PDB file of C-alpha atoms in Angstrom:
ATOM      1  CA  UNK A 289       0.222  -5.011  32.287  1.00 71.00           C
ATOM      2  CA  UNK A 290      -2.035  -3.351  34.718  1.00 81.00           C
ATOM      3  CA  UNK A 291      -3.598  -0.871  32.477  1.00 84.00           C
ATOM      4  CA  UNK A 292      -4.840  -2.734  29.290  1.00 80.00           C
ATOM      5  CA  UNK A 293      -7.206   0.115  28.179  1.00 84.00           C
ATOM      6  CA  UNK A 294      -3.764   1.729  27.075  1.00 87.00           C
ATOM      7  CA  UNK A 295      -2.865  -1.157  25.269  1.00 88.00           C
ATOM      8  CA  UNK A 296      -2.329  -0.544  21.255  1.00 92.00           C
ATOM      9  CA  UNK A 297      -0.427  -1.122  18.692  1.00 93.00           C
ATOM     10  CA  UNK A 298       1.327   1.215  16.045  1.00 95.00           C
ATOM     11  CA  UNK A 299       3.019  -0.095  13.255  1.00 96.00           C
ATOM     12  CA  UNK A 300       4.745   2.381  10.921  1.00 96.00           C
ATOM     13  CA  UNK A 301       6.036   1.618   7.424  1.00 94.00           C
ATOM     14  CA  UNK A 302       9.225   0.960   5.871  1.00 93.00           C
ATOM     15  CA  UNK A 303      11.628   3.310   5.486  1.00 93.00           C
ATOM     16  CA  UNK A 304       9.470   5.041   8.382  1.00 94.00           C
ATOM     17  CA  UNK A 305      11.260   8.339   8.293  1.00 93.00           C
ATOM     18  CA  UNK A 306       9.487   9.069   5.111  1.00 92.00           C
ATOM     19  CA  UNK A 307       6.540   7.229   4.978  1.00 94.00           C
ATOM     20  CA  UNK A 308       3.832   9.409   7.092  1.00 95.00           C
ATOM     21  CA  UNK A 309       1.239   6.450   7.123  1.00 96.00           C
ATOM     22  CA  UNK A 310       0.912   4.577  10.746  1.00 98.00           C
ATOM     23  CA  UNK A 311      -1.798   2.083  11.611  1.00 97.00           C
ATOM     24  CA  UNK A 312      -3.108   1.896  15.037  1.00 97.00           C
ATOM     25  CA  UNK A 313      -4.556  -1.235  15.932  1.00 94.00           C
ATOM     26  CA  UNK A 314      -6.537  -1.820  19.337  1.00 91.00           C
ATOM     27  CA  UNK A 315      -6.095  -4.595  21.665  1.00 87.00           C
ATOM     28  CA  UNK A 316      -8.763  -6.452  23.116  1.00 83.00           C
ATOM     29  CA  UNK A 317      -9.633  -4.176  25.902  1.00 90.00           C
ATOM     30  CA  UNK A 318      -7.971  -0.611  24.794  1.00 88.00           C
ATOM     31  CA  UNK A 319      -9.919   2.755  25.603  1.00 92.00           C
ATOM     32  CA  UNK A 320     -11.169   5.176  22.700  1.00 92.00           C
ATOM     33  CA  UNK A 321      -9.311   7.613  24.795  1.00 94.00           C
ATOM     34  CA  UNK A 322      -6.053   5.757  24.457  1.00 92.00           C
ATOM     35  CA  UNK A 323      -6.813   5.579  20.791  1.00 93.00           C
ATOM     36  CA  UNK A 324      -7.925   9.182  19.951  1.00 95.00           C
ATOM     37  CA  UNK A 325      -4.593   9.961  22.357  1.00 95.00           C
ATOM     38  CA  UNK A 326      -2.253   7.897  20.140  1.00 96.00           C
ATOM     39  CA  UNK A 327      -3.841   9.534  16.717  1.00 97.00           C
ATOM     40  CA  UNK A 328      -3.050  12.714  18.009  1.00 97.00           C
ATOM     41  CA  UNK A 329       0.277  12.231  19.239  1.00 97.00           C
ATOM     42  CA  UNK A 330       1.163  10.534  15.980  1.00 97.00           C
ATOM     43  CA  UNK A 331      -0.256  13.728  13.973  1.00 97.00           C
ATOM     44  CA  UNK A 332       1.605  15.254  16.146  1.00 97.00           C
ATOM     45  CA  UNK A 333       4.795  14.151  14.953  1.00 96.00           C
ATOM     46  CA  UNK A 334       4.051  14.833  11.280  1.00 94.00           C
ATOM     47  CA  UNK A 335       2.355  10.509  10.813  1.00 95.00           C
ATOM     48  CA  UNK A 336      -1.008   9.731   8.789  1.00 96.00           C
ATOM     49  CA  UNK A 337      -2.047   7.566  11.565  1.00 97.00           C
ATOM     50  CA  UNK A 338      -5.174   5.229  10.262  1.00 97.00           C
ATOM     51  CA  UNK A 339      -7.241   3.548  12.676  1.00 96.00           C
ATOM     52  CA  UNK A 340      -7.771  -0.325  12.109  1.00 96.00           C
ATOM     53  CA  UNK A 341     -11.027  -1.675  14.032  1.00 92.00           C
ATOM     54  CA  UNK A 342      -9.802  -4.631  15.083  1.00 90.00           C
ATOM     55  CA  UNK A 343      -6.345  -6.287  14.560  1.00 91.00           C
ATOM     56  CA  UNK A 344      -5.558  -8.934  11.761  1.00 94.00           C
ATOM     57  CA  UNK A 345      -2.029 -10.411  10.635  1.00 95.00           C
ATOM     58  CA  UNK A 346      -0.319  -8.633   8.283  1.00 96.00           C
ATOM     59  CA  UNK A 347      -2.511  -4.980   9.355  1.00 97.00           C
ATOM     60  CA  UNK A 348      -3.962  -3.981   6.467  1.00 97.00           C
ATOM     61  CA  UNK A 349      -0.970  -2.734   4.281  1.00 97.00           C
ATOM     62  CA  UNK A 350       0.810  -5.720   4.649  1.00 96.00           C
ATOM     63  CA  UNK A 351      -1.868  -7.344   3.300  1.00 96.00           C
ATOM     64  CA  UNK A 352      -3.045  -5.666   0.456  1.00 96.00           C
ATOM     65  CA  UNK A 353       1.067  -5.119  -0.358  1.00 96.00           C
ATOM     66  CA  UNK A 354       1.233  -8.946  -0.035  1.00 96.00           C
ATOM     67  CA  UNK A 355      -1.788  -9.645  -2.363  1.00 96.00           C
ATOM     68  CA  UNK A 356      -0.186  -7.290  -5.053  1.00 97.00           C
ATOM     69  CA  UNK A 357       3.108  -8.657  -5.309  1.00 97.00           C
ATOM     70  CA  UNK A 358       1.701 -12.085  -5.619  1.00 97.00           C
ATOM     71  CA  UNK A 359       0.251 -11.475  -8.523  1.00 97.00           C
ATOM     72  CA  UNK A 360       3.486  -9.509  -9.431  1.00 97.00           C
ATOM     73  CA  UNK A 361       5.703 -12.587  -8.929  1.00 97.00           C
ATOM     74  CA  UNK A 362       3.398 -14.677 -10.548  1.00 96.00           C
ATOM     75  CA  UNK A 363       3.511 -12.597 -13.775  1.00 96.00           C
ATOM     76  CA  UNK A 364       7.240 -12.898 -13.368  1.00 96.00           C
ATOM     77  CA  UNK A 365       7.309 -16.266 -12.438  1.00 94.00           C
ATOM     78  CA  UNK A 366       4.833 -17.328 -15.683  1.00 93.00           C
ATOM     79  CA  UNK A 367       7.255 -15.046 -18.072  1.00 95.00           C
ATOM     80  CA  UNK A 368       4.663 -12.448 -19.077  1.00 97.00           C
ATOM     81  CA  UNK A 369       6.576  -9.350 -18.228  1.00 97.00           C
ATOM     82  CA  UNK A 370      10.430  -9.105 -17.081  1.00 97.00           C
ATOM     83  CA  UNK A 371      11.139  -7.791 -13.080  1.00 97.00           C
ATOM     84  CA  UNK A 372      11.742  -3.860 -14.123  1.00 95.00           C
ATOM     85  CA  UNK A 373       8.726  -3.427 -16.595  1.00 98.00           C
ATOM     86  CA  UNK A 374       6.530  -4.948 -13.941  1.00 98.00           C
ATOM     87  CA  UNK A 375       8.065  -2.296 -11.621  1.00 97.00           C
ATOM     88  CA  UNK A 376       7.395   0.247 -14.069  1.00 96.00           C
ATOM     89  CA  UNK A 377       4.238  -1.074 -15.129  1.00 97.00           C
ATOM     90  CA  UNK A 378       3.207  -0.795 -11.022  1.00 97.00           C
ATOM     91  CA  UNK A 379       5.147   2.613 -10.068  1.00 94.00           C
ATOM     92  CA  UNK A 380       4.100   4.978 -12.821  1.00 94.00           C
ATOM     93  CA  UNK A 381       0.729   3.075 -13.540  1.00 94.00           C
ATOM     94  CA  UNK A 382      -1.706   1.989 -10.638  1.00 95.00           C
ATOM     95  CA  UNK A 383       0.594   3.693  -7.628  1.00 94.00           C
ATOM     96  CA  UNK A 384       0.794   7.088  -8.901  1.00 91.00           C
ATOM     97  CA  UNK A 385      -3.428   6.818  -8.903  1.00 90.00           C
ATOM     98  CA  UNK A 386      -3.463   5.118  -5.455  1.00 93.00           C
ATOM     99  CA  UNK A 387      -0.508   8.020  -3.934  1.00 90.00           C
ATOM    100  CA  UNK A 388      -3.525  10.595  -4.867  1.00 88.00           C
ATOM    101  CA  UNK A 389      -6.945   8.663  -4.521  1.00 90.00           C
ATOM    102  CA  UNK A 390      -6.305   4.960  -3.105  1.00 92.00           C
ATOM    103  CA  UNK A 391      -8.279   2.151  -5.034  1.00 94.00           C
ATOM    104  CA  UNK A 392     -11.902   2.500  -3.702  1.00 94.00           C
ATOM    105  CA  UNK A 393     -11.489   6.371  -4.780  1.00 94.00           C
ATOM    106  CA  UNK A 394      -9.474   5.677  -7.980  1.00 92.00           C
ATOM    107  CA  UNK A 395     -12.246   3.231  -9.197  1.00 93.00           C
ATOM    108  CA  UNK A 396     -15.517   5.933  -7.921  1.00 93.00           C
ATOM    109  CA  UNK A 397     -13.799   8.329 -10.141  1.00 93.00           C
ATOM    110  CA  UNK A 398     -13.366   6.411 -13.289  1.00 90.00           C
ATOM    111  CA  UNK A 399     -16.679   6.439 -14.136  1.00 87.00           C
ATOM    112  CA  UNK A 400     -17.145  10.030 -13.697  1.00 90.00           C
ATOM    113  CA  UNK A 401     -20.357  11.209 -12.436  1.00 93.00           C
ATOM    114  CA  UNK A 402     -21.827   7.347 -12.506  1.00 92.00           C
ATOM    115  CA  UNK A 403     -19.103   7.255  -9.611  1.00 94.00           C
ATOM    116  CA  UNK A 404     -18.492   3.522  -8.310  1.00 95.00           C
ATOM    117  CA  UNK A 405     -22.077   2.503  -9.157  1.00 95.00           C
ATOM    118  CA  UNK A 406     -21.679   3.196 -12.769  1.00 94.00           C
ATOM    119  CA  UNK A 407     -18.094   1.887 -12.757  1.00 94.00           C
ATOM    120  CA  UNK A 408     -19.296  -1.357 -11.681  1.00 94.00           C
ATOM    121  CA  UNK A 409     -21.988  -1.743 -14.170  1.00 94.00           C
ATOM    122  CA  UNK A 410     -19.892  -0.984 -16.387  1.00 93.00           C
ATOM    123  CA  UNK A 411     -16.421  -2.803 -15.371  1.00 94.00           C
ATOM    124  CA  UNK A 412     -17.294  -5.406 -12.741  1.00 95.00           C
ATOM    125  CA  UNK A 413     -17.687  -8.417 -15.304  1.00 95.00           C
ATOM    126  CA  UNK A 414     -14.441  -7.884 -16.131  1.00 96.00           C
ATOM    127  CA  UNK A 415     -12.937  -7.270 -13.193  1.00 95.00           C
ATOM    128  CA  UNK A 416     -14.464 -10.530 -12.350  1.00 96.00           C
ATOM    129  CA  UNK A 417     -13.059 -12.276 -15.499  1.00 96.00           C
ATOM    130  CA  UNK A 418      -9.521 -11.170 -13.990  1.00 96.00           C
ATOM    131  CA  UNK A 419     -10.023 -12.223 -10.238  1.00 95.00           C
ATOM    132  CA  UNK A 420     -10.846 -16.029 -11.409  1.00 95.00           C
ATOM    133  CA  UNK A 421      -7.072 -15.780 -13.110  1.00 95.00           C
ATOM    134  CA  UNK A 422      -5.382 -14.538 -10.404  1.00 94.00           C
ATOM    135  CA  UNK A 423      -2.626 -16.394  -8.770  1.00 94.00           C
ATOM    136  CA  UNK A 424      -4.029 -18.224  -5.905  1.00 92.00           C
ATOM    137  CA  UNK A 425      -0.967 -20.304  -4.346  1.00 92.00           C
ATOM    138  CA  UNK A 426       0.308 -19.582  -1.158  1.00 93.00           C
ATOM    139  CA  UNK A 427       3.902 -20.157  -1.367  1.00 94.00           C
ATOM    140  CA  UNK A 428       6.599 -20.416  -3.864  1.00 93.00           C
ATOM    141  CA  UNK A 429       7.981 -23.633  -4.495  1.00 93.00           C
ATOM    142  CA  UNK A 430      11.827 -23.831  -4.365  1.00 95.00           C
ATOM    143  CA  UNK A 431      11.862 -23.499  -8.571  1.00 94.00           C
ATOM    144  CA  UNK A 432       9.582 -20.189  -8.080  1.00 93.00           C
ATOM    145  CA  UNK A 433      12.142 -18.747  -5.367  1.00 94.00           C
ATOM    146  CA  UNK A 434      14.973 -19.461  -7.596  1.00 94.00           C
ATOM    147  CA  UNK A 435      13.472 -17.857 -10.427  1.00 93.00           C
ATOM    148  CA  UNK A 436      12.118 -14.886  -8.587  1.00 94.00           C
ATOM    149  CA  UNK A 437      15.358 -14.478  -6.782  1.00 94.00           C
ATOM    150  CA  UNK A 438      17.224 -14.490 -10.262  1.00 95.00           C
ATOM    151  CA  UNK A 439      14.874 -12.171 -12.083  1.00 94.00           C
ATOM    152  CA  UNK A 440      15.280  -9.420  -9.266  1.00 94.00           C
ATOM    153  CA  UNK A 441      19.121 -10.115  -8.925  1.00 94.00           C
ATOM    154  CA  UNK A 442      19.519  -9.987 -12.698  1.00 93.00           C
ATOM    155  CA  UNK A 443      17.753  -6.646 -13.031  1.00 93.00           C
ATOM    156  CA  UNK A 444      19.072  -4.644  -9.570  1.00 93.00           C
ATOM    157  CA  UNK A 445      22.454  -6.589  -9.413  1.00 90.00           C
ATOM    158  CA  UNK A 446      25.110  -4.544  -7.354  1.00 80.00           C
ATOM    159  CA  UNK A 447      22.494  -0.787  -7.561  1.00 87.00           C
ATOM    160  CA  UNK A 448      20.964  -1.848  -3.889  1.00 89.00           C
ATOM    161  CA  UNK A 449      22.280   1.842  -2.611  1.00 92.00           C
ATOM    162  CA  UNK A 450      21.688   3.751  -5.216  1.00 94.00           C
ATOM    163  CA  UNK A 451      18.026   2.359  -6.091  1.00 93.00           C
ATOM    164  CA  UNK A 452      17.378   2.941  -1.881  1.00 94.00           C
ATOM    165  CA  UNK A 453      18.546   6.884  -2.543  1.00 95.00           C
ATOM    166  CA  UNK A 454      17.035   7.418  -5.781  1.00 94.00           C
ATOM    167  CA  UNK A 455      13.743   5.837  -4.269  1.00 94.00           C
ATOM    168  CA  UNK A 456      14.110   7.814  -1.417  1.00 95.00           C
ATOM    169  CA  UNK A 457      14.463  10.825  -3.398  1.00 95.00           C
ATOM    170  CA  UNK A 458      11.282  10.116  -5.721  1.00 94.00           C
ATOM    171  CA  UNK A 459       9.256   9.086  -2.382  1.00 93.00           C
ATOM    172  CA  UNK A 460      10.175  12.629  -1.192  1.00 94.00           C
ATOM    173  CA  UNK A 461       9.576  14.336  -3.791  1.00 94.00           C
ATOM    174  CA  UNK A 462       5.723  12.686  -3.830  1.00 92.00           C
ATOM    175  CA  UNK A 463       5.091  13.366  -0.710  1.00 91.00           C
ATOM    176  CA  UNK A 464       6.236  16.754  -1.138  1.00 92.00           C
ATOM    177  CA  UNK A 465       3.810  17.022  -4.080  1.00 92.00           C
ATOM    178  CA  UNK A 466       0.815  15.608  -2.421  1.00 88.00           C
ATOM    179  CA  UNK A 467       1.151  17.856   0.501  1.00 87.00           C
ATOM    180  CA  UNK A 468       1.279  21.199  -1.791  1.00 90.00           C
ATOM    181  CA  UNK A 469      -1.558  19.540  -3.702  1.00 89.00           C
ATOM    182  CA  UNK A 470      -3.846  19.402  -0.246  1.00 81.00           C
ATOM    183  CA  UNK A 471      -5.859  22.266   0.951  1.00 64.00           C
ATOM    184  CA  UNK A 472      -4.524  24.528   3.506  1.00 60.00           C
ATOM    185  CA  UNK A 473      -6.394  22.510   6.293  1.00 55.00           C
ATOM    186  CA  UNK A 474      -4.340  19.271   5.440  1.00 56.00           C
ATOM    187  CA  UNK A 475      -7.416  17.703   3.815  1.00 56.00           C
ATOM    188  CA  UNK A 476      -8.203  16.708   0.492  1.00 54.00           C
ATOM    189  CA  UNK A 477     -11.382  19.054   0.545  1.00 44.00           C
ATOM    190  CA  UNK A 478      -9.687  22.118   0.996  1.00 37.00           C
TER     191      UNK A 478
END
């Protein structure tokens, strides 16, 4: 390639014709023109790009879906909660928060106006507690596949097309909600 300072990568999310979110990732040598360029082509086209400062495996919303649903197989795995309540537990619990605030935000506004300094005098101990239990293995073993494999069989078995439209449908009708919800210059400010 002659011209790495155009050299980037985009990487868009499954199913990408509804999900607006895009990360943009530079290369080693790639131009803050070629970046601001790709940004505005992708608002262009209706994306959320976000701008990652340097590239890692996974990008980031690989990795922070990859961190989540280890500890949601490992719940499932140890027996605490069946395949569908975790799903439930996750969809209409901690993701409806992060669709309108993300984590960092979620957590600044918990503690109301102590924002996320009072929230971690408050919560961090425990918080800390709960990271030391967290699963930290880095593959399944063939028993854990089986079982994991099973549990989500069991509970989706032979509803693979009409989970896909009924999640498409609810994952349209968010985004439709958090776009009414944002002020009229597309920002959360108003």
């Amino acid at each position: 390639m002659r011209r790495l300072d155009r050299c980037l990568v985009t990487h868009p999310l499954n199913p990408p014709e509804l999900i607006p979110l895009v990360e943009v990732v530079p290369e080693g040598r790639t131009s803050p023109a070629s970046m601001q360029r790709a940004v505005e082509y992708l608002r262009s086209l209706g994306r959320f790009p976000i701008v990652l400062k340097k590239s890692i495996p996974g990008y980031v919303v690989g990795r922070v879906s990859a961190a989540v649903w280890r500890e949601c197989i490992d719940l499932v795995v140890q027996g605490v909660i069946s395949v569908d309540d975790l799903d439930r537990a996750v969809s209409l619990g901690p993701a409806i928060g992060w669709a309108a605030a993300g984590p960092h935000l979620t957590y600044h506004l918990a503690a109301g106006e102590g924002g996320i300094r009072g929230f971690t005098q408050h919560l961090l101990a425990s918080f800390e507690s709960w990271w030391q239990q967290l699963a930290h293995w880095a593959q399944l073993d063939p028993d854990q596949q089986r079982t994991l494999i099973q549990s989500i069989e069991k509970a989706y078995k032979g509803k693979v097309e009409f989970l896909r439209e009924a999640r498409d449908r609810r994952l349209s009708a968010i985004l439709r909600a958090l776009e009414q919800a944002r002020g009229p210059s597309g920002s959360e400010s108003g």
